[in-house]
Short mmCIF file of C-alpha atoms in Angstrom, two decimals:
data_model
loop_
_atom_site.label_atom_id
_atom_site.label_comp_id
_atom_site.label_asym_id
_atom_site.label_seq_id
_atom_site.Cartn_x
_atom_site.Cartn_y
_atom_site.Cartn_z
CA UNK A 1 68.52 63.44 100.95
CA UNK A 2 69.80 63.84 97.10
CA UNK A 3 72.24 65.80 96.75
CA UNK A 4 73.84 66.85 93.67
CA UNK A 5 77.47 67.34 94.01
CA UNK A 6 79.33 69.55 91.37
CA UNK A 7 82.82 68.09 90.72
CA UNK A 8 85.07 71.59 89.35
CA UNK A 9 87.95 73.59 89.64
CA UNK A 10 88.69 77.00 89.77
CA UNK A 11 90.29 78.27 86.40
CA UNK A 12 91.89 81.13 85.67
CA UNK A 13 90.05 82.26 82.29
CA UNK A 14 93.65 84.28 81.29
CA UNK A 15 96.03 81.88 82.54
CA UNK A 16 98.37 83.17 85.40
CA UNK A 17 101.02 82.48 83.57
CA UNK A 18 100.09 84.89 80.86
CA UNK A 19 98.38 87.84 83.00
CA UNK A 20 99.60 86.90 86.69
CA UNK A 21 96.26 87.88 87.91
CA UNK A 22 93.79 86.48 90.31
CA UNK A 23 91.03 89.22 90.25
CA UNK A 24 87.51 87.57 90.52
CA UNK A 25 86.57 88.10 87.08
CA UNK A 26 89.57 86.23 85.86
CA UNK A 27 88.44 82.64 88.06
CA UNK A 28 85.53 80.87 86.52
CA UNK A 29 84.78 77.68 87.63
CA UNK A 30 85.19 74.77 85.11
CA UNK A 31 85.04 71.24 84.85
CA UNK A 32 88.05 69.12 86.02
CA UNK A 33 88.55 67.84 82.62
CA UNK A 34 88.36 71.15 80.87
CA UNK A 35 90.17 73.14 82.85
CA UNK A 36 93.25 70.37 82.50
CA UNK A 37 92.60 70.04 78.51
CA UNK A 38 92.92 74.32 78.26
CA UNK A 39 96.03 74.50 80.52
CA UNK A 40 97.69 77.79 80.04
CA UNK A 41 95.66 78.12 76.76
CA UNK A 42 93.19 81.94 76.31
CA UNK A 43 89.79 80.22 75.38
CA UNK A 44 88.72 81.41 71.50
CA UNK A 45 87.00 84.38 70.81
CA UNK A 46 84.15 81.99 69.76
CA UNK A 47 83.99 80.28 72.75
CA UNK A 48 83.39 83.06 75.37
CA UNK A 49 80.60 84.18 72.92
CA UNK A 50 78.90 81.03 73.39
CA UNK A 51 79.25 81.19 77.04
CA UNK A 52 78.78 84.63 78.06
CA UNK A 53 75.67 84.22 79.60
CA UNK A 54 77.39 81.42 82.22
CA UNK A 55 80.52 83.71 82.30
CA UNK A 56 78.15 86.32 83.23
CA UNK A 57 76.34 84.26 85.74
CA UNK A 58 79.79 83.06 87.92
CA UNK A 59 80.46 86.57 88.27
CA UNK A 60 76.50 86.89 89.46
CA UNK A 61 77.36 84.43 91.88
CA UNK A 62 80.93 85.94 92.85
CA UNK A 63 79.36 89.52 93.38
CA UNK A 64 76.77 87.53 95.45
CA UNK A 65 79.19 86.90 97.92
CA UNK A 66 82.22 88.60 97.53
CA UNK A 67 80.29 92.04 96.65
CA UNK A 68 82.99 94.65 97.63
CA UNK A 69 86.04 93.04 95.94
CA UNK A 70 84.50 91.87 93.23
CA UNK A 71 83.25 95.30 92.49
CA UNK A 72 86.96 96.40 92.93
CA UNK A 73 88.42 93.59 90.72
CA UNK A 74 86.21 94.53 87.91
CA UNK A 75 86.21 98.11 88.81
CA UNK A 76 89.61 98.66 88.47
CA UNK A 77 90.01 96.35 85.22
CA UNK A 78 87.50 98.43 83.34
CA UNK A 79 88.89 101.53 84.64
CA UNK A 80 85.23 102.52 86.38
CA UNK A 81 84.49 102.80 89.80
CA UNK A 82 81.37 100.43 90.50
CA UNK A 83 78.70 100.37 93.02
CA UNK A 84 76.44 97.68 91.28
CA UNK A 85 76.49 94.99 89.15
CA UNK A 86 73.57 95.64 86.54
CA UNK A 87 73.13 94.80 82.83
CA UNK A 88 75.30 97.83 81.91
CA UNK A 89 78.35 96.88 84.11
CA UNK A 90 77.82 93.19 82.95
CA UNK A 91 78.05 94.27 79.51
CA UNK A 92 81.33 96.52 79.73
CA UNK A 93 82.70 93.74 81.94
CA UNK A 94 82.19 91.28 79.72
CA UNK A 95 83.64 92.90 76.66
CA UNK A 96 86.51 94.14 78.49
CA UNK A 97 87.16 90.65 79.26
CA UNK A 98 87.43 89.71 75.79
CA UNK A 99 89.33 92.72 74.37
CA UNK A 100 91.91 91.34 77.24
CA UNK A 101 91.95 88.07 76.10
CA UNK A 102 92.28 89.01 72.12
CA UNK A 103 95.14 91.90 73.83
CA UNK A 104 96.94 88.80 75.37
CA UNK A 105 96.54 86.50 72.80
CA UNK A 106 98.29 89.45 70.16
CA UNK A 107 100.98 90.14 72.50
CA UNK A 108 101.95 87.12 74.24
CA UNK A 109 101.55 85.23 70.95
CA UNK A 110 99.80 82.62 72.90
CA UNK A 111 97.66 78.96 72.17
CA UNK A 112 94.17 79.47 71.91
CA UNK A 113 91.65 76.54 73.10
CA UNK A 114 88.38 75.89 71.07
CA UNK A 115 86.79 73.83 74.17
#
């Protein structure tokens, strides 16, 4: 049987050390290398742009099987309570997401990482 096996680690998009959170929405899965060469860096304004649609898609896959809490996580991060996961709740998600990192990045006068 082949069998492709996906080598990554679990990152925490706004570093722990920054937010001190571990909501779903926060762990996105990246490569080994990346996720060592950002560190306790916020990723660029420019960069979650470009990869909102697979931002978007691990939190497909974390609702998939973690439906309930990830609906709290996000819930309670946007302020909304949630009983789906649609195109609208994607959206506000995902722009909440980057009005926290831009918040964080403001306040906590912290390195950004370009990718």
């Amino acid at each position: 049987t082949d069998r492709t096996v996906v080598d990554f680690e679990v990152d925490h998009a706004i570093p722990f050390s920054l937010w001190g959170n571990n909501d779903l929405w926060n762990l996105l899965p990246a490569s080994k290398e990346a996720n060592k060469a950002k560190g306790n860096k916020l990723p660029t304004r420019k960069l979650i742009d470009a990869h909102k649609d697979l931002i978007i898609e691990a939190w497909g896959m974390l609702y998939g099987s973690e439906r309930q809490l990830f609906l709290d996580h996000a819930g309670s991060f946007t302020g909304h309570n949630w009983d789906d996961f649609g195109r609208r709740e994607q959206d506000e998600l995902f722009s909440t997401f980057k009005d926290a990192v831009e918040y964080t990045a403001r306040n906590r006068v912290a390195e950004r990482w370009a990718g």
